[in-house]
Amino acid sequence: MNTVQEKDFLPLPALADVPEAGSVSWRSSSNIALIKYWGKRKGQLPQNPSLSLTLDHCATTTRLAFTKRKTASGDFSFHIFLDGKSNKSFEPKIRQFFTRIAPYISFLEQYHFDIHTSNSFPHSSGIASSASGMSALALCVMELERQLHTDMSLSHFRNKASFLARLGSGSACRSIGGPWVVWGEHSDIEGSTDLMGVSYPYETHEIFTGYRDTILLVDTGRKEVSSTLGHQLMHDHPFAEQRFTQARKNMGKLKRVFANGDLESFVEIVESEALSLHAMMMTSSPYFILMKPNTLEIIHRVWEFRKATDTPLCFTLDAGANVHVLYPKSEKDRAQKFIDTELAPFCDSGRLIHDKAGMGISRV
Ligand code: PMV
């Protein structure tokens, strides 16, 4: 059963009397998918449901300063600043975002926007900033809409922020909520929808409370394959349908694991999803290998450690070489000692980030 429809997000009636100037500010965390989204349909709709862990420390803070324009001239006027410095490289992405959300937001052309953004993680870390960045900006746009329509409910605010964030970057819609967020309709998950992310609606076993994620920065260079291209490559991929079916099945399995706390099955689902994502890249045309030798070193060491010590830690991967190592809060000391001594040497300049489950968003 879907709770929302696209028409719920149509623009609220434009007001004659909009504020002259002001600013709004939101912080939004990144998220890491356990069930991966890879492949989309027109309109930024996913080919399969995905589920992610919302992080706590890895976040973007964005301040949207707005000034009413003398004449609204049928285009968007904005400037982007990253860590206080003017940044032109994000302009095409933000213009595309504004173009996509314009059918749902009435005031975009009435204002000039200065977008001041900064990430808590190093810019060159290879951590995708699009999830936290697009969700923080979507929240700012919604905050302005809320200032214009003060009777807006909190659930509408969050739902529409996630809906808009999705139009910027699919995975960004999963940053609004937490600690586990589902995006994409699945028959076993009530309220799940392709339109936006929803916080996982069922109670989870206590072992999943405060789950940890250490991000190992293996390769901090530019992404070799943009996710836009990666999603496109699923269009005529020989294994696409099997992959989408696998993801749907894994979502059902993960629901059972969330209820019974079976970490052995959790590890199996999470690692299989990560490797399936990379298998899709290796078997597309053109094909890619995004893992680096150190990615594989780390994976093997995680497996050895798990076998030798019976610690339920596992890995997942994004569309890149960095490794996320996941483990329960109760294993924090043992796992971090292992990571700091045995895995850090395989990271770029030994860099890693110890993070944990978070709730996603906060107004600054
Ligand atoms: O949100 P996008 O278009 O950057 O795609 C993200 C894709 C993965 O990070 C590889 C998987 C996911 O579900 O986040």
mmCIF file of C-alpha atoms in Angstrom, residues 3-361:
data_model
loop_
_atom_site.group_PDB
_atom_site.id
_atom_site.type_symbol
_atom_site.label_atom_id
_atom_site.label_comp_id
_atom_site.label_asym_id
_atom_site.label_seq_id
_atom_site.Cartn_x
_atom_site.Cartn_y
_atom_site.Cartn_z
ATOM 1 C CA THR A 3 0.941 6.220 1.270
ATOM 2 C CA VAL A 4 1.822 9.032 -1.107
ATOM 3 C CA GLN A 5 1.239 9.973 -4.707
ATOM 4 C CA GLU A 6 3.047 12.398 -6.936
ATOM 5 C CA LYS A 7 0.120 14.813 -6.861
ATOM 6 C CA ASP A 8 0.649 15.252 -3.096
ATOM 7 C CA PHE A 9 3.838 17.146 -3.946
ATOM 8 C CA LEU A 10 2.481 19.553 -6.540
ATOM 9 C CA PRO A 11 3.395 23.158 -5.764
ATOM 10 C CA LEU A 12 1.429 24.972 -3.134
ATOM 11 C CA PRO A 13 -0.319 28.042 -4.534
ATOM 12 C CA ALA A 14 2.152 30.870 -5.216
ATOM 13 C CA LEU A 15 1.847 33.753 -2.790
ATOM 14 C CA ALA A 16 1.916 37.359 -3.951
ATOM 15 C CA ASP A 17 3.754 38.380 -0.833
ATOM 16 C CA VAL A 18 7.015 36.412 -0.552
ATOM 17 C CA PRO A 19 9.747 37.553 1.866
ATOM 18 C CA GLU A 20 12.388 39.883 0.375
ATOM 19 C CA ALA A 21 15.431 38.054 1.700
ATOM 20 C CA GLY A 22 16.620 35.624 4.352
ATOM 21 C CA SER A 23 18.425 32.364 4.824
ATOM 22 C CA VAL A 24 17.710 28.819 5.956
ATOM 23 C CA SER A 25 20.157 26.104 6.940
ATOM 24 C CA TRP A 26 20.053 22.300 7.264
ATOM 25 C CA ARG A 27 22.501 19.480 7.952
ATOM 26 C CA SER A 28 21.983 16.085 6.345
ATOM 27 C CA SER A 29 23.996 12.887 6.690
ATOM 28 C CA SER A 30 25.234 10.555 4.040
ATOM 29 C CA ASN A 31 23.888 7.006 3.847
ATOM 30 C CA ILE A 32 25.285 3.656 2.819
ATOM 31 C CA ALA A 33 23.063 1.165 1.016
ATOM 32 C CA LEU A 34 22.916 -2.446 2.210
ATOM 33 C CA ILE A 35 20.422 -3.424 -0.493
ATOM 34 C CA LYS A 36 21.779 -1.562 -3.496
ATOM 35 C CA TYR A 37 20.004 0.684 -5.964
ATOM 36 C CA TRP A 38 21.598 0.275 -9.394
ATOM 37 C CA GLY A 39 19.372 0.917 -12.385
ATOM 38 C CA LYS A 40 16.606 3.444 -12.755
ATOM 39 C CA ARG A 41 13.511 4.254 -14.787
ATOM 40 C CA LYS A 42 12.518 7.598 -16.232
ATOM 41 C CA GLY A 43 11.898 10.251 -13.586
ATOM 42 C CA GLN A 44 14.561 9.024 -11.158
ATOM 43 C CA LEU A 45 12.472 6.015 -10.187
ATOM 44 C CA PRO A 46 14.363 2.935 -9.000
ATOM 45 C CA GLN A 47 14.274 -0.428 -10.756
ATOM 46 C CA ASN A 48 14.391 -2.186 -7.397
ATOM 47 C CA PRO A 49 13.861 -1.298 -3.754
ATOM 48 C CA SER A 50 16.949 -0.412 -1.716
ATOM 49 C CA LEU A 51 17.670 -0.086 1.997
ATOM 50 C CA SER A 52 20.346 2.011 3.654
ATOM 51 C CA LEU A 53 21.930 2.870 6.954
ATOM 52 C CA THR A 54 21.894 6.583 7.659
ATOM 53 C CA LEU A 55 25.249 7.794 8.971
ATOM 54 C CA ASP A 56 25.918 10.227 11.771
ATOM 55 C CA HIS A 57 29.243 12.048 11.268
ATOM 56 C CA CYS A 58 29.526 12.107 7.469
ATOM 57 C CA ALA A 59 27.244 15.012 6.642
ATOM 58 C CA THR A 60 26.744 18.116 4.552
ATOM 59 C CA THR A 61 25.625 21.431 6.002
ATOM 60 C CA THR A 62 23.988 23.816 3.569
ATOM 61 C CA ARG A 63 22.824 27.392 4.043
ATOM 62 C CA LEU A 64 20.508 28.737 1.393
ATOM 63 C CA ALA A 65 20.512 32.539 1.324
ATOM 64 C CA PHE A 66 17.697 33.975 -0.785
ATOM 65 C CA THR A 67 17.048 37.453 -2.186
ATOM 66 C CA LYS A 68 13.960 38.372 -4.165
ATOM 67 C CA ARG A 69 14.761 39.215 -7.788
ATOM 68 C CA LYS A 70 13.461 42.427 -9.343
ATOM 69 C CA THR A 71 12.073 40.466 -12.275
ATOM 70 C CA ALA A 72 11.627 36.730 -12.510
ATOM 71 C CA SER A 73 13.052 36.063 -15.944
ATOM 72 C CA GLY A 74 12.190 32.424 -16.595
ATOM 73 C CA ASP A 75 15.551 31.000 -15.477
ATOM 74 C CA PHE A 76 17.316 30.170 -12.242
ATOM 75 C CA SER A 77 19.768 32.499 -10.552
ATOM 76 C CA PHE A 78 22.202 30.958 -8.066
ATOM 77 C CA HIS A 79 25.784 30.872 -6.893
ATOM 78 C CA ILE A 80 27.458 27.948 -5.118
ATOM 79 C CA PHE A 81 30.120 28.233 -2.422
ATOM 80 C CA LEU A 82 31.977 25.170 -1.144
ATOM 81 C CA ASP A 83 33.719 25.835 2.177
ATOM 82 C CA GLY A 84 33.314 29.567 1.580
ATOM 83 C CA LYS A 85 34.812 29.558 -1.911
ATOM 84 C CA SER A 86 32.848 30.074 -5.111
ATOM 85 C CA ASN A 87 32.523 26.731 -6.888
ATOM 86 C CA LYS A 88 31.369 26.448 -10.476
ATOM 87 C CA SER A 89 31.833 22.692 -10.856
ATOM 88 C CA PHE A 90 28.506 21.889 -9.112
ATOM 89 C CA GLU A 91 26.526 24.315 -11.267
ATOM 90 C CA PRO A 92 25.274 21.870 -13.934
ATOM 91 C CA LYS A 93 24.099 19.422 -11.250
ATOM 92 C CA ILE A 94 22.269 22.131 -9.298
ATOM 93 C CA ARG A 95 20.714 23.609 -12.455
ATOM 94 C CA GLN A 96 19.465 20.141 -13.344
ATOM 95 C CA PHE A 97 18.106 19.761 -9.803
ATOM 96 C CA PHE A 98 16.240 23.077 -9.984
ATOM 97 C CA THR A 99 14.857 22.157 -13.414
ATOM 98 C CA ARG A 100 13.597 18.830 -12.097
ATOM 99 C CA ILE A 101 12.001 20.230 -8.945
ATOM 100 C CA ALA A 102 10.513 23.325 -10.632
ATOM 101 C CA PRO A 103 7.192 21.536 -11.373
ATOM 102 C CA TYR A 104 6.784 21.057 -7.589
ATOM 103 C CA ILE A 105 8.127 24.350 -6.203
ATOM 104 C CA SER A 106 6.559 27.617 -7.290
ATOM 105 C CA PHE A 107 9.068 30.212 -6.074
ATOM 106 C CA LEU A 108 12.412 29.098 -7.530
ATOM 107 C CA GLU A 109 12.540 31.723 -10.265
ATOM 108 C CA GLN A 110 11.474 34.522 -7.940
ATOM 109 C CA TYR A 111 14.756 34.435 -5.992
ATOM 110 C CA HIS A 112 18.490 34.611 -6.401
ATOM 111 C CA PHE A 113 20.091 31.917 -4.216
ATOM 112 C CA ASP A 114 23.540 31.776 -2.645
ATOM 113 C CA ILE A 115 24.127 28.149 -1.711
ATOM 114 C CA HIS A 116 26.826 27.784 0.971
ATOM 115 C CA THR A 117 27.763 24.184 1.472
ATOM 116 C CA SER A 118 30.399 22.268 3.412
ATOM 117 C CA ASN A 119 31.034 18.607 4.154
ATOM 118 C CA SER A 120 32.172 17.169 7.475
ATOM 119 C CA PHE A 121 34.296 14.647 5.555
ATOM 120 C CA PRO A 122 37.263 15.666 3.424
ATOM 121 C CA HIS A 123 36.263 16.728 -0.073
ATOM 122 C CA SER A 124 38.805 14.430 -1.680
ATOM 123 C CA SER A 125 37.794 11.393 0.345
ATOM 124 C CA GLY A 126 35.956 9.638 -2.460
ATOM 125 C CA ILE A 127 32.853 9.586 -0.238
ATOM 126 C CA ALA A 128 29.857 10.436 -2.385
ATOM 127 C CA SER A 129 28.672 13.828 -1.240
ATOM 128 C CA SER A 130 25.634 13.775 -3.520
ATOM 129 C CA ALA A 131 23.373 11.973 -1.009
ATOM 130 C CA SER A 132 24.096 14.360 1.863
ATOM 131 C CA GLY A 133 24.475 17.398 -0.427
ATOM 132 C CA MET A 134 21.260 16.983 -2.384
ATOM 133 C CA SER A 135 19.219 16.112 0.695
ATOM 134 C CA ALA A 136 20.562 19.152 2.599
ATOM 135 C CA LEU A 137 19.645 21.423 -0.319
ATOM 136 C CA ALA A 138 16.208 19.818 -0.699
ATOM 137 C CA LEU A 139 15.595 20.458 3.018
ATOM 138 C CA CYS A 140 16.568 24.113 2.598
ATOM 139 C CA VAL A 141 14.153 24.499 -0.327
ATOM 140 C CA MET A 142 11.421 22.901 1.778
ATOM 141 C CA GLU A 143 12.251 25.160 4.725
ATOM 142 C CA LEU A 144 11.634 28.150 2.500
ATOM 143 C CA GLU A 145 8.377 26.621 1.263
ATOM 144 C CA ARG A 146 7.392 26.093 4.919
ATOM 145 C CA GLN A 147 8.097 29.748 5.701
ATOM 146 C CA LEU A 148 5.665 30.646 2.946
ATOM 147 C CA HIS A 149 3.071 28.074 4.062
ATOM 148 C CA THR A 150 3.319 27.903 7.829
ATOM 149 C CA ASP A 151 0.533 25.332 8.258
ATOM 150 C CA MET A 152 2.610 22.580 6.593
ATOM 151 C CA SER A 153 2.673 19.315 8.576
ATOM 152 C CA LEU A 154 6.000 17.832 9.643
ATOM 153 C CA SER A 155 5.317 14.617 7.737
ATOM 154 C CA HIS A 156 4.598 16.541 4.532
ATOM 155 C CA PHE A 157 7.781 18.554 5.051
ATOM 156 C CA ARG A 158 9.903 15.412 5.370
ATOM 157 C CA ASN A 159 8.154 13.472 2.635
ATOM 158 C CA LYS A 160 8.425 16.259 0.122
ATOM 159 C CA ALA A 161 12.064 16.943 1.080
ATOM 160 C CA SER A 162 12.842 13.275 0.352
ATOM 161 C CA PHE A 163 10.787 13.411 -2.864
ATOM 162 C CA LEU A 164 12.759 16.472 -4.047
ATOM 163 C CA ALA A 165 16.114 15.044 -2.929
ATOM 164 C CA ARG A 166 15.399 11.961 -5.055
ATOM 165 C CA LEU A 167 15.142 14.168 -8.114
ATOM 166 C CA GLY A 168 18.655 15.475 -7.369
ATOM 167 C CA SER A 169 20.284 12.114 -6.695
ATOM 168 C CA GLY A 170 18.326 8.910 -6.136
ATOM 169 C CA SER A 171 20.170 7.767 -3.033
ATOM 170 C CA ALA A 172 19.756 11.244 -1.474
ATOM 171 C CA CYS A 173 16.096 10.502 -0.731
ATOM 172 C CA ARG A 174 17.279 7.881 1.780
ATOM 173 C CA SER A 175 19.159 10.469 3.863
ATOM 174 C CA ILE A 176 15.930 11.972 5.194
ATOM 175 C CA GLY A 177 15.123 9.545 7.968
ATOM 176 C CA GLY A 178 16.942 6.840 9.799
ATOM 177 C CA PRO A 179 18.607 4.811 11.055
ATOM 178 C CA TRP A 180 17.366 2.417 8.298
ATOM 179 C CA VAL A 181 15.600 3.806 5.261
ATOM 180 C CA VAL A 182 13.772 2.016 2.459
ATOM 181 C CA TRP A 183 13.327 3.530 -0.963
ATOM 182 C CA GLY A 184 11.317 1.698 -3.592
ATOM 183 C CA GLU A 185 8.070 -0.200 -3.401
ATOM 184 C CA HIS A 186 8.279 -3.656 -1.839
ATOM 185 C CA SER A 187 5.294 -5.840 -0.984
ATOM 186 C CA ASP A 188 6.717 -6.737 2.458
ATOM 187 C CA ILE A 189 7.406 -3.150 3.545
ATOM 188 C CA GLU A 190 4.306 -1.154 4.350
ATOM 189 C CA GLY A 191 4.313 2.393 3.035
ATOM 190 C CA SER A 192 7.358 1.816 0.813
ATOM 191 C CA THR A 193 7.220 3.776 -2.409
ATOM 192 C CA ASP A 194 9.327 4.581 -5.445
ATOM 193 C CA LEU A 195 8.696 8.292 -4.849
ATOM 194 C CA MET A 196 10.702 8.835 -1.663
ATOM 195 C CA GLY A 197 12.559 7.186 1.204
ATOM 196 C CA VAL A 198 10.666 6.006 4.293
ATOM 197 C CA SER A 199 12.208 5.108 7.640
ATOM 198 C CA TYR A 200 12.098 1.329 8.116
ATOM 199 C CA PRO A 201 8.637 0.912 9.631
ATOM 200 C CA TYR A 202 9.168 -2.128 11.895
ATOM 201 C CA GLU A 203 10.957 -2.700 15.150
ATOM 202 C CA THR A 204 14.452 -4.136 14.686
ATOM 203 C CA HIS A 205 16.265 -6.616 16.953
ATOM 204 C CA GLU A 206 18.348 -4.819 19.600
ATOM 205 C CA ILE A 207 21.609 -6.003 18.000
ATOM 206 C CA PHE A 208 20.928 -3.501 15.204
ATOM 207 C CA THR A 209 20.688 -0.507 17.543
ATOM 208 C CA GLY A 210 23.582 1.928 17.099
ATOM 209 C CA TYR A 211 25.164 -0.137 14.304
ATOM 210 C CA ARG A 212 28.680 0.961 13.344
ATOM 211 C CA ASP A 213 30.245 1.727 9.993
ATOM 212 C CA THR A 214 33.940 2.425 9.502
ATOM 213 C CA ILE A 215 34.708 3.887 6.101
ATOM 214 C CA LEU A 216 38.109 2.884 4.771
ATOM 215 C CA LEU A 217 39.387 5.432 2.279
ATOM 216 C CA VAL A 218 41.199 3.220 -0.196
ATOM 217 C CA ASP A 219 41.090 5.528 -3.158
ATOM 218 C CA THR A 220 40.459 9.215 -2.666
ATOM 219 C CA GLY A 221 40.657 10.230 -6.323
ATOM 220 C CA ARG A 222 37.816 11.204 -8.620
ATOM 221 C CA LYS A 223 35.120 8.648 -9.313
ATOM 222 C CA GLU A 224 35.952 6.712 -12.477
ATOM 223 C CA VAL A 225 32.337 6.029 -13.343
ATOM 224 C CA SER A 226 29.569 8.473 -12.548
ATOM 225 C CA SER A 227 26.508 6.832 -11.050
ATOM 226 C CA THR A 228 24.452 8.426 -13.849
ATOM 227 C CA LEU A 229 26.393 6.369 -16.391
ATOM 228 C CA GLY A 230 26.302 3.286 -14.165
ATOM 229 C CA HIS A 231 22.496 3.389 -13.903
ATOM 230 C CA GLN A 232 22.255 3.802 -17.675
ATOM 231 C CA LEU A 233 24.362 0.709 -18.242
ATOM 232 C CA MET A 234 21.639 -1.354 -16.561
ATOM 233 C CA HIS A 235 19.249 -0.558 -19.440
ATOM 234 C CA ASP A 236 20.521 -3.262 -21.733
ATOM 235 C CA HIS A 237 22.495 -5.266 -19.241
ATOM 236 C CA PRO A 238 22.231 -9.039 -19.775
ATOM 237 C CA PHE A 239 21.638 -9.712 -16.059
ATOM 238 C CA ALA A 240 19.473 -6.705 -15.215
ATOM 239 C CA GLU A 241 16.196 -8.526 -14.540
ATOM 240 C CA GLN A 242 17.892 -11.186 -12.392
ATOM 241 C CA ARG A 243 19.611 -8.442 -10.415
ATOM 242 C CA PHE A 244 16.367 -6.569 -9.733
ATOM 243 C CA THR A 245 14.723 -9.815 -8.636
ATOM 244 C CA GLN A 246 17.697 -10.620 -6.377
ATOM 245 C CA ALA A 247 17.442 -7.217 -4.679
ATOM 246 C CA ARG A 248 13.710 -7.674 -4.045
ATOM 247 C CA LYS A 249 14.330 -11.121 -2.539
ATOM 248 C CA ASN A 250 17.162 -9.806 -0.387
ATOM 249 C CA MET A 251 14.862 -7.092 0.970
ATOM 250 C CA GLY A 252 12.410 -9.771 2.112
ATOM 251 C CA LYS A 253 15.252 -11.753 3.703
ATOM 252 C CA LEU A 254 16.655 -8.681 5.433
ATOM 253 C CA LYS A 255 13.252 -7.927 6.936
ATOM 254 C CA ARG A 256 13.312 -11.348 8.627
ATOM 255 C CA VAL A 257 16.895 -10.773 9.804
ATOM 256 C CA PHE A 258 16.016 -7.364 11.240
ATOM 257 C CA ALA A 259 13.333 -9.108 13.317
ATOM 258 C CA ASN A 260 15.325 -12.142 14.513
ATOM 259 C CA GLY A 261 18.834 -10.640 14.839
ATOM 260 C CA ASP A 262 20.489 -13.424 12.801
ATOM 261 C CA LEU A 263 23.821 -11.739 12.065
ATOM 262 C CA GLU A 264 25.152 -14.626 10.029
ATOM 263 C CA SER A 265 22.405 -14.081 7.475
ATOM 264 C CA PHE A 266 22.853 -10.314 7.735
ATOM 265 C CA VAL A 267 26.531 -10.623 6.777
ATOM 266 C CA GLU A 268 25.649 -12.886 3.865
ATOM 267 C CA ILE A 269 22.982 -10.551 2.454
ATOM 268 C CA VAL A 270 25.076 -7.398 2.844
ATOM 269 C CA GLU A 271 28.256 -8.782 1.286
ATOM 270 C CA SER A 272 26.378 -10.498 -1.517
ATOM 271 C CA GLU A 273 24.642 -7.194 -2.363
ATOM 272 C CA ALA A 274 27.980 -5.345 -2.490
ATOM 273 C CA LEU A 275 29.583 -7.947 -4.737
ATOM 274 C CA SER A 276 26.493 -8.130 -6.963
ATOM 275 C CA LEU A 277 26.663 -4.371 -7.480
ATOM 276 C CA HIS A 278 30.268 -4.682 -8.607
ATOM 277 C CA ALA A 279 29.448 -7.762 -10.683
ATOM 278 C CA MET A 280 26.950 -5.616 -12.591
ATOM 279 C CA MET A 281 29.719 -3.146 -13.387
ATOM 280 C CA MET A 282 32.118 -5.868 -14.441
ATOM 281 C CA THR A 283 29.562 -7.364 -16.815
ATOM 282 C CA SER A 284 28.151 -4.214 -18.407
ATOM 283 C CA SER A 285 29.192 -2.790 -21.736
ATOM 284 C CA PRO A 286 31.513 -0.967 -21.369
ATOM 285 C CA TYR A 287 32.741 -2.853 -18.279
ATOM 286 C CA PHE A 288 34.565 -1.519 -15.214
ATOM 287 C CA ILE A 289 36.487 -2.760 -12.228
ATOM 288 C CA LEU A 290 36.172 -0.161 -9.501
ATOM 289 C CA MET A 291 37.791 -2.208 -6.765
ATOM 290 C CA LYS A 292 41.518 -1.663 -6.245
ATOM 291 C CA PRO A 293 44.046 -4.238 -5.012
ATOM 292 C CA ASN A 294 43.695 -2.802 -1.502
ATOM 293 C CA THR A 295 39.916 -3.192 -1.654
ATOM 294 C CA LEU A 296 40.427 -6.928 -2.135
ATOM 295 C CA GLU A 297 43.120 -7.057 0.561
ATOM 296 C CA ILE A 298 40.679 -5.528 3.010
ATOM 297 C CA ILE A 299 37.852 -7.883 2.025
ATOM 298 C CA HIS A 300 40.084 -10.923 2.530
ATOM 299 C CA ARG A 301 41.271 -9.664 5.879
ATOM 300 C CA VAL A 302 37.699 -9.047 7.004
ATOM 301 C CA TRP A 303 36.864 -12.632 6.065
ATOM 302 C CA GLU A 304 39.907 -14.031 7.853
ATOM 303 C CA PHE A 305 39.229 -12.012 10.992
ATOM 304 C CA ARG A 306 35.582 -13.047 11.016
ATOM 305 C CA LYS A 307 36.513 -16.691 10.705
ATOM 306 C CA ALA A 308 39.284 -16.573 13.291
ATOM 307 C CA THR A 309 37.431 -14.590 15.947
ATOM 308 C CA ASP A 310 33.757 -15.193 15.178
ATOM 309 C CA THR A 311 33.176 -11.446 15.159
ATOM 310 C CA PRO A 312 30.182 -10.621 12.949
ATOM 311 C CA LEU A 313 31.767 -7.821 10.998
ATOM 312 C CA CYS A 314 31.182 -7.504 7.286
ATOM 313 C CA PHE A 315 31.881 -5.173 4.404
ATOM 314 C CA THR A 316 29.896 -3.287 1.844
ATOM 315 C CA LEU A 317 30.976 -1.174 -1.121
ATOM 316 C CA ASP A 318 29.746 1.867 -2.977
ATOM 317 C CA ALA A 319 30.377 2.438 -6.658
ATOM 318 C CA GLY A 320 34.089 2.875 -5.926
ATOM 319 C CA ALA A 321 37.101 1.364 -4.199
ATOM 320 C CA ASN A 322 36.391 2.460 -0.620
ATOM 321 C CA VAL A 323 35.197 -0.158 1.843
ATOM 322 C CA HIS A 324 32.554 0.254 4.541
ATOM 323 C CA VAL A 325 33.058 -2.161 7.431
ATOM 324 C CA LEU A 326 29.868 -2.770 9.405
ATOM 325 C CA TYR A 327 29.606 -4.235 12.909
ATOM 326 C CA PRO A 328 27.285 -4.161 15.934
ATOM 327 C CA LYS A 329 27.859 -1.615 18.692
ATOM 328 C CA SER A 330 28.640 -4.445 21.130
ATOM 329 C CA GLU A 331 31.700 -5.382 19.017
ATOM 330 C CA LYS A 332 32.989 -1.819 18.746
ATOM 331 C CA ASP A 333 36.221 -2.169 20.717
ATOM 332 C CA ARG A 334 37.351 -5.433 19.176
ATOM 333 C CA ALA A 335 36.382 -4.417 15.656
ATOM 334 C CA GLN A 336 37.987 -0.974 15.805
ATOM 335 C CA LYS A 337 41.211 -2.371 17.211
ATOM 336 C CA PHE A 338 41.370 -4.788 14.281
ATOM 337 C CA ILE A 339 40.495 -2.065 11.764
ATOM 338 C CA ASP A 340 42.978 0.469 13.148
ATOM 339 C CA THR A 341 45.863 -1.959 13.207
ATOM 340 C CA GLU A 342 45.208 -4.365 10.335
ATOM 341 C CA LEU A 343 43.088 -2.515 7.811
ATOM 342 C CA ALA A 344 44.273 1.105 8.097
ATOM 343 C CA PRO A 345 47.597 0.290 6.350
ATOM 344 C CA PHE A 346 45.593 -0.440 3.170
ATOM 345 C CA CYS A 347 43.940 2.979 3.184
ATOM 346 C CA ASP A 348 45.196 6.064 1.382
ATOM 347 C CA SER A 349 47.539 7.688 3.945
ATOM 348 C CA GLY A 350 45.928 5.442 6.572
ATOM 349 C CA ARG A 351 42.719 7.438 6.408
ATOM 350 C CA LEU A 352 39.461 6.059 7.735
ATOM 351 C CA ILE A 353 36.309 7.400 9.387
ATOM 352 C CA HIS A 354 34.612 5.651 12.300
ATOM 353 C CA ASP A 355 30.935 6.424 11.912
ATOM 354 C CA LYS A 356 27.681 5.019 13.224
ATOM 355 C CA ALA A 357 23.947 4.900 12.620
ATOM 356 C CA GLY A 358 22.318 8.304 12.719
ATOM 357 C CA MET A 359 18.931 9.896 12.261
ATOM 358 C CA GLY A 360 19.887 11.931 9.210
ATOM 359 C CA ILE A 361 18.785 15.486 9.432
#
